[in-house]
mmCIF file of C-alpha atoms (C1' of nucleotides) in Angstrom:
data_model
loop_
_atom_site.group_PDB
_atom_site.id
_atom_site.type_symbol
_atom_site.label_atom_id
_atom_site.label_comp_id
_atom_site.label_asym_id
_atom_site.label_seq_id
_atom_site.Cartn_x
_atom_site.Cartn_y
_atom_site.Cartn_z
ATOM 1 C CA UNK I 242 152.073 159.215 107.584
ATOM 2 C CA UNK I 243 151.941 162.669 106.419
ATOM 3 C CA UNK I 244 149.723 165.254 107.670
ATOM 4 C CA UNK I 245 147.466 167.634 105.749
ATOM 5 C CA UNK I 246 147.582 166.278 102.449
ATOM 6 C CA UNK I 247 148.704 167.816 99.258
ATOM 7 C CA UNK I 248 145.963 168.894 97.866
ATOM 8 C CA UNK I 249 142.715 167.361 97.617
ATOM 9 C CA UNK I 250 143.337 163.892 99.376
ATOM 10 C CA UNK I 251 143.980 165.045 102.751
ATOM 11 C CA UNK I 252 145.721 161.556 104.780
ATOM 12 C CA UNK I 253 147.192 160.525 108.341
ATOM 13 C CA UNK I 254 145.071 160.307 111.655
ATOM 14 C CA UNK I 255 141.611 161.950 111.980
ATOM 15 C CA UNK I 256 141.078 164.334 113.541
ATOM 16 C CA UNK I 257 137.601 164.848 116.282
ATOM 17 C CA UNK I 258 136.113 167.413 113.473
ATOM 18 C CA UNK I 259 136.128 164.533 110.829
ATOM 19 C CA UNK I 260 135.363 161.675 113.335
ATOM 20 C CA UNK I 261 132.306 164.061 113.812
ATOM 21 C CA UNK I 262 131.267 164.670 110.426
ATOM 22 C CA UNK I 263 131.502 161.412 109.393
ATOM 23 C CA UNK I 264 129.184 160.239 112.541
ATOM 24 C CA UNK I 265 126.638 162.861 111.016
ATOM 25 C CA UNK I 266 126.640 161.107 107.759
ATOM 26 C CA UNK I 267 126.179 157.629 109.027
ATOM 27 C CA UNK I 268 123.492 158.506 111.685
ATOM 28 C CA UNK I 269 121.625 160.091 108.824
ATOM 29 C CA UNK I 270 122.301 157.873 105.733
ATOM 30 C CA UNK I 271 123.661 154.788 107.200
ATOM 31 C CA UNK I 272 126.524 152.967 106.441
ATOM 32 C CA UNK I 273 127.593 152.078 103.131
ATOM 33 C CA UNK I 274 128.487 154.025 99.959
ATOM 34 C CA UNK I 275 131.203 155.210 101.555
ATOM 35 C CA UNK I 276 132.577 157.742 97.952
ATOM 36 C CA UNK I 277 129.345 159.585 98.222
ATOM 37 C CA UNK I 278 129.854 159.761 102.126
ATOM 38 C CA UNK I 279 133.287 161.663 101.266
ATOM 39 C CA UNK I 280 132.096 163.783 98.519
ATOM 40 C CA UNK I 281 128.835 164.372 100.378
ATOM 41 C CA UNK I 282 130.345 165.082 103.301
ATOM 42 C CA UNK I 283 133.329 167.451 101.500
ATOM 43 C CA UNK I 284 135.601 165.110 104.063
ATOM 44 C CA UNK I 285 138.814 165.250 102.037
ATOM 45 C CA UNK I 286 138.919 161.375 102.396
ATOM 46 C CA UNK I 287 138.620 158.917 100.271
ATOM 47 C CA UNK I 288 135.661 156.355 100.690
ATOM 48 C CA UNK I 289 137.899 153.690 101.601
ATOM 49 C CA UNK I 290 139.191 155.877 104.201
ATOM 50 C CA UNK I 291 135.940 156.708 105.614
ATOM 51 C CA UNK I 292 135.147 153.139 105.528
ATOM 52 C CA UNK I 293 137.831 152.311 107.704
ATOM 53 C CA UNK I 294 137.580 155.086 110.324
ATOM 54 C CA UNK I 295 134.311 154.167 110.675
ATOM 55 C CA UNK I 296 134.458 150.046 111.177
ATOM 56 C CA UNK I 297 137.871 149.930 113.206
ATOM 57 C CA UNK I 298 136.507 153.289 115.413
ATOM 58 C CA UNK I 299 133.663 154.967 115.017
ATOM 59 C CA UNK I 300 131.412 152.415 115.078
ATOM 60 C CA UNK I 301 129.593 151.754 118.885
ATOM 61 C CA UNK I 302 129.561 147.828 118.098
ATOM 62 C CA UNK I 303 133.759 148.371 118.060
ATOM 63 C CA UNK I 304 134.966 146.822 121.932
ATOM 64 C CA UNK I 305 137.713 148.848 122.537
ATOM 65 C CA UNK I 306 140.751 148.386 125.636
ATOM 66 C CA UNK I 307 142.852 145.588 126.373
ATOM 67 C CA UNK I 308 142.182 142.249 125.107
ATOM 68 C CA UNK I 309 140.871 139.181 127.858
ATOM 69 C CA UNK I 310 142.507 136.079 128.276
ATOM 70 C CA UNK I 311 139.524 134.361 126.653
ATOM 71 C CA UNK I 312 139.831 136.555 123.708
ATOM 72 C CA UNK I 313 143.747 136.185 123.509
ATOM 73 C CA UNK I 314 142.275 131.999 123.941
ATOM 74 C CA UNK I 315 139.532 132.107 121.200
ATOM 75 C CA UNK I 316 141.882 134.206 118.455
ATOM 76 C CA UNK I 317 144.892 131.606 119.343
ATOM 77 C CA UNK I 318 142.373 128.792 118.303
ATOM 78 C CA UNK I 319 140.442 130.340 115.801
ATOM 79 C CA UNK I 320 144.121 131.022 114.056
ATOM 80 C CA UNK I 321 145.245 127.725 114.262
ATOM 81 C CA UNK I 322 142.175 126.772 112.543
ATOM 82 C CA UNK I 323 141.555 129.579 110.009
ATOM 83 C CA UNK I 324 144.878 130.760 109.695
ATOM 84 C CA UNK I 325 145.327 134.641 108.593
ATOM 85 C CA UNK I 326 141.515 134.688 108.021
ATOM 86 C CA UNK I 327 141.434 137.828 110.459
ATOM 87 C CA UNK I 328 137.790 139.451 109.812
ATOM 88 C CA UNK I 329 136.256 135.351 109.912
ATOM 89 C CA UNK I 330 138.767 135.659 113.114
ATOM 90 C CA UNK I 331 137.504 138.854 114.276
ATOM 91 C CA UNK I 332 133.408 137.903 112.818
ATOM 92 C CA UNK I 333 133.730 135.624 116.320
ATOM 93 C CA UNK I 334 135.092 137.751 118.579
ATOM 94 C CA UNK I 335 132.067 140.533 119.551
ATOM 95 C CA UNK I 336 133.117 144.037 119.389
ATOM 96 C CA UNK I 337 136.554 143.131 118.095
ATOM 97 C CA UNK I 338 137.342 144.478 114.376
ATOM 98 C CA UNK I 339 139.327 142.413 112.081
ATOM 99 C CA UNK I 340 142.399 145.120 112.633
ATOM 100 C CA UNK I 341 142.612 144.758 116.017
ATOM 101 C CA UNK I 342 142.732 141.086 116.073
ATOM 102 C CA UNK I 343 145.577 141.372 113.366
ATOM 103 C CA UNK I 344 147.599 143.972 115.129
ATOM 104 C CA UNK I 345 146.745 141.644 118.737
ATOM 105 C CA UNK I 346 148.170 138.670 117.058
ATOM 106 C CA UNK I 347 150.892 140.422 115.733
ATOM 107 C CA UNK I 348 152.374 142.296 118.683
ATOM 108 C CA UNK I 349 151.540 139.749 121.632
ATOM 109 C CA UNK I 350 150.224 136.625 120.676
ATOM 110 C CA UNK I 351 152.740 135.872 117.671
ATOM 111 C CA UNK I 352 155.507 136.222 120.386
ATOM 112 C CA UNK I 353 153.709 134.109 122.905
ATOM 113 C CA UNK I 354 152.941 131.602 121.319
ATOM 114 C CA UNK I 355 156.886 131.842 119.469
ATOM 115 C CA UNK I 356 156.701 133.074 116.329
ATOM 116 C CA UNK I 357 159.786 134.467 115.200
ATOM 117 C CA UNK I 358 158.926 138.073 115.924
ATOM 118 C CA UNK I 359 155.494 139.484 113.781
ATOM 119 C CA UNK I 360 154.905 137.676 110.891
ATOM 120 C CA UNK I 361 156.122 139.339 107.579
ATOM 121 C CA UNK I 362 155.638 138.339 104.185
ATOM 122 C CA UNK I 363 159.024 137.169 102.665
ATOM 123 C CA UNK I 364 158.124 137.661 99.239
ATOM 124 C CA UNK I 365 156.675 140.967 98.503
ATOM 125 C CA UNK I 366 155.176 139.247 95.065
ATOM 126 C CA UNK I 367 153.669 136.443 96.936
ATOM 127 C CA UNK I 368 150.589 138.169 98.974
ATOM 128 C CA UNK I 369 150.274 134.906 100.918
ATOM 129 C CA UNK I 370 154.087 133.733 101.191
ATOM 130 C CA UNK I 371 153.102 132.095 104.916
ATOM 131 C CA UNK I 372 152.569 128.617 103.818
ATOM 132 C CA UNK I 373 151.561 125.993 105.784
ATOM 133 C CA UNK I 374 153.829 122.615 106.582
ATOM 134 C CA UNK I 375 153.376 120.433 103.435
ATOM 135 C CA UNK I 376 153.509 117.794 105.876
ATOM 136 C CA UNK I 377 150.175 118.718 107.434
ATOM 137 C CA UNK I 378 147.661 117.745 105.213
ATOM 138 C CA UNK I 379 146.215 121.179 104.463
ATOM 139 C CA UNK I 380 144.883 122.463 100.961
ATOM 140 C CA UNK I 381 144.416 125.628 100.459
ATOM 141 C CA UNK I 382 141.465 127.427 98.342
ATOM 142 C CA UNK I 383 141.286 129.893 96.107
ATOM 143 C CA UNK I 384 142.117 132.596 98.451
ATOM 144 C CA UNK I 385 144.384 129.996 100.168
ATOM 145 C CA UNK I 386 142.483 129.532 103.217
ATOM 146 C CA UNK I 387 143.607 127.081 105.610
ATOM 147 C CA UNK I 388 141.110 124.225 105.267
ATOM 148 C CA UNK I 389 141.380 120.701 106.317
ATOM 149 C CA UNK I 390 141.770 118.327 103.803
ATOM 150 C CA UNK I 391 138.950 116.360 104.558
ATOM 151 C CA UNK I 392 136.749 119.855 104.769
ATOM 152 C CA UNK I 393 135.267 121.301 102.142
ATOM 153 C CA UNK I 394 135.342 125.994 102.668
ATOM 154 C CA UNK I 395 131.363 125.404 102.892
ATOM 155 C CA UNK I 396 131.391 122.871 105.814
ATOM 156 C CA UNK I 397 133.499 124.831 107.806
ATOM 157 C CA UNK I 398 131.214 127.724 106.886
ATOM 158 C CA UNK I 399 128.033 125.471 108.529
ATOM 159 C CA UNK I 400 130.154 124.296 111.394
ATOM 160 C CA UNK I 401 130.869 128.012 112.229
ATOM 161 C CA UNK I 402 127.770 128.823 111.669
ATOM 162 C CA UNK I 403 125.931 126.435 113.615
ATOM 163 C CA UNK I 404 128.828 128.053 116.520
ATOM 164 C CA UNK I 405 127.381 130.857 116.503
ATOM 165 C CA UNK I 406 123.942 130.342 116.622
ATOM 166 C CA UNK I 407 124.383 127.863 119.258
ATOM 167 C CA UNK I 408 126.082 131.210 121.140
ATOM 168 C CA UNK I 409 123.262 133.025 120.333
ATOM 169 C CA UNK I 410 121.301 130.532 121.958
ATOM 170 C CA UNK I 411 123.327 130.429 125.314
ATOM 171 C CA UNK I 412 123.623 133.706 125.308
ATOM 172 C CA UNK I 413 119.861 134.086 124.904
ATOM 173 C CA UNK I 414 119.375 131.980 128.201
ATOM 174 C CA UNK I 415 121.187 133.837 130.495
ATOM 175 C CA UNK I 416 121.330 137.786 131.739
ATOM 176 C CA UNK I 417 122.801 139.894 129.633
ATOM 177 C CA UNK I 418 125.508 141.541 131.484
ATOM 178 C CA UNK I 419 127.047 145.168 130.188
ATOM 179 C CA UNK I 420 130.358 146.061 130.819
ATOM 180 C CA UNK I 421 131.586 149.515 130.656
ATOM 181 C CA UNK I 422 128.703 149.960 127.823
ATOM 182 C CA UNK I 423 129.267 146.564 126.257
ATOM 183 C CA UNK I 424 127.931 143.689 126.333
ATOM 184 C CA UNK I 425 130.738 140.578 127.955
ATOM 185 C CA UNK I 426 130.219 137.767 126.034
ATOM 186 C CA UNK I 427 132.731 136.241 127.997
ATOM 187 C CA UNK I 428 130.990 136.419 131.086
ATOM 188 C CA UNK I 429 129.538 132.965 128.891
ATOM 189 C CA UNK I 430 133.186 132.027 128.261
ATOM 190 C CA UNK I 431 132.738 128.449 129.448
ATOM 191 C CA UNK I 432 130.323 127.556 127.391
ATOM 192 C CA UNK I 433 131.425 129.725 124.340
ATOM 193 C CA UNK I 434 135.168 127.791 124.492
ATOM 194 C CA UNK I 435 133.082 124.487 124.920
ATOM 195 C CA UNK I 436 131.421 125.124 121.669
ATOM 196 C CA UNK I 437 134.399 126.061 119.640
ATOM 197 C CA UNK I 438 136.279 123.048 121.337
ATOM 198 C CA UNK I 439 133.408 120.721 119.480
ATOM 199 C CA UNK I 440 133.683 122.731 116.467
ATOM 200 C CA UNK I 441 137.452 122.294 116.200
ATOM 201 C CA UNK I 442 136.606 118.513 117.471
ATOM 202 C CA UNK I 443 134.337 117.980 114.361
ATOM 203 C CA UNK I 444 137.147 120.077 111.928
ATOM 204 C CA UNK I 445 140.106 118.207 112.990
ATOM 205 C CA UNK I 446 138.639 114.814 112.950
ATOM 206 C CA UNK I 447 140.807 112.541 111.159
ATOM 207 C CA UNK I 448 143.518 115.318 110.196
ATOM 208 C "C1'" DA D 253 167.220 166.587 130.464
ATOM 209 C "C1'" DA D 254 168.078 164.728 126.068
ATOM 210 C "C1'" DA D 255 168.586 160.941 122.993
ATOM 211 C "C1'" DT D 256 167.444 156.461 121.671
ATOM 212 C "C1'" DC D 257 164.756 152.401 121.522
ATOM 213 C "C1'" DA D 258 160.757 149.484 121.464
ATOM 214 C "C1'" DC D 259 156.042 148.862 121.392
ATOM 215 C "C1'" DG D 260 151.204 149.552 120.164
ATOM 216 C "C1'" DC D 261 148.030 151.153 117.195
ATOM 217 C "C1'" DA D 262 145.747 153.614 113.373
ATOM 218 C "C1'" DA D 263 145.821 154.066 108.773
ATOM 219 C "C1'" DC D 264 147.405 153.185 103.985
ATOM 220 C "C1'" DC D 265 148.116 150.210 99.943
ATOM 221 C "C1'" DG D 266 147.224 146.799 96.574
ATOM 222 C "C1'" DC D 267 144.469 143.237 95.201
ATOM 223 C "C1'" DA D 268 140.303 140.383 94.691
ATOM 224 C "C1'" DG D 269 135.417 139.737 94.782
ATOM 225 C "C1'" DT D 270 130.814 141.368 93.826
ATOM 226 C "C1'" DG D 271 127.032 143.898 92.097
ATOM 227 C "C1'" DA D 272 125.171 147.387 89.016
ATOM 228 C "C1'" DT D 273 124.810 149.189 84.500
ATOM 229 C "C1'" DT U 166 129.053 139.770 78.287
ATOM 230 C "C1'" DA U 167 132.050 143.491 79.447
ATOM 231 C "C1'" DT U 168 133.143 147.192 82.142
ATOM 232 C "C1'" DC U 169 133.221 149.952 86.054
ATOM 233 C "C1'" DA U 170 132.516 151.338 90.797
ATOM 234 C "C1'" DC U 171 132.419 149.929 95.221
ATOM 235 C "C1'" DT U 172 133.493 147.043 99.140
ATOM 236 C "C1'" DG U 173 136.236 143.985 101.875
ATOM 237 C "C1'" DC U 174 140.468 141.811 103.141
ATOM 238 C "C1'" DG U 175 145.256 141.044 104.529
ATOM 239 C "C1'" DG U 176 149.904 142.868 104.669
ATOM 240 C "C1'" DT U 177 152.592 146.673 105.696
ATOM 241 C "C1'" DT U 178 154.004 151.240 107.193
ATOM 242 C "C1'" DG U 179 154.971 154.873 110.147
ATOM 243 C "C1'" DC U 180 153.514 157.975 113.949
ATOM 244 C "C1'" DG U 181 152.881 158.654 118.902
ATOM 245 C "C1'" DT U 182 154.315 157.566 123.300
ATOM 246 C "C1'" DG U 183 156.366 155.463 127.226
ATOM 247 C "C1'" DA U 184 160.600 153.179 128.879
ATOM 248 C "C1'" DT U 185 165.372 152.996 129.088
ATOM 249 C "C1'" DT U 186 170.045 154.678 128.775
#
DNA sequence: AAATCACGCAACCGCAGTGAT
DNA sequence: TATCACTGCGGTTGCGTGATT
């Protein structure tokens, strides 16, 4: 990573005067159209940038600190369900960003769970080189998700779906509890992993 | 104390999908 | 319908920092 850039596009870490500007922009125009927030803003970022900064940090909704051992559970699961699907990953994980659950995976959990250090793509022409074992009966979609065979992308939309309201609806029941500022959904864990245990139940069936 | 190594994380890049014109 | 701008995603890179030699 360089530093200032060279030029107009400035790149590397932000620093606490951009972090703030950008905060400005979004607590006054929302989030979205992130190229006018840059030239609006005269941030020498690009909008892509901005988006970034923003959903993996600046964001309040973004958990930050080390991950539980339910998390570490529910991304190990999730993964062997939805593969490399890391934002549908991190979608189920409150306050975790898509990033974090990638990075997570592949620093600790890849090891743990004895992956051959952090996965890498072989093939630099092949965006999705990580194939699954032809012997499992997996298709793969257009974007190559992992899908059972016997699943079609949209079911396992509903079933996920239907998770997470059912969450919502636990979660509804009981106290909310806040944790350093943020709200534990794992204080719920039991019930949460009971849930996803049907879902992957209902998935798996037959494969 | 200095050099080296390993790890963790933030950020960048390229591509694909989607919506607006 | 075609084109373009924007957004989102996943893979990868490289910096910062603590541990080890």
């Amino acid at each position: 990573m360089e530093g200032a850039g060279n030029g107009e596009q400035r790149k590397g870490l932000w620093t606490v005067e951009e972090d703030i500007i950008l905060m400005d922009y979004v607590k006054v125009h929302g989030k979205g159209k992130w190229n006018r927030a840059a030239k609006f803003t005269g941030l020498k970022r690009d909008g892509k940038s901005c988006r970034l900064r923003w959903m993996n940090y600046l964001s309040p909704s973004v958990k930050r600190g080390v991950f539980s051992e339910e998390e570490d559970d529910l991304i190990i699961r999730l993964h062997k369900l939805l593969g490399n699907r890391w934002s549908l990953i991190a979608g189920r994980i409150p306050g975790r960003t898509d990033n974090q659950v990638k990075n997570h995976w592949n620093i600790h959990l890849s090891k743990q769970l004895g992956f051959k250090g952090k996965y890498k793509v072989s093939d630099s022409s092949s965006k999705f080189s990580k194939k699954p074992d032809a012997s499992l009966n997996i298709k793969l979609s257009s974007n190559d998700r992992l899908i059972p065979s016997n699943k079609t992308e949209a079911e396992l939309q509903n079933v996920l779906e239907g998770s997470h309201e059912k969450a919502k609806e636990i979660t509804s029941t009981q106290e909310p509890i806040l944790t350093s500022g943020f709200y534990d959904p794992y204080l719920y864990a039991p019930s949460l992993m009971e849930l996803l245990d049907e879902s992957l139940d209902f998935l798996w069936h037959d494969f």
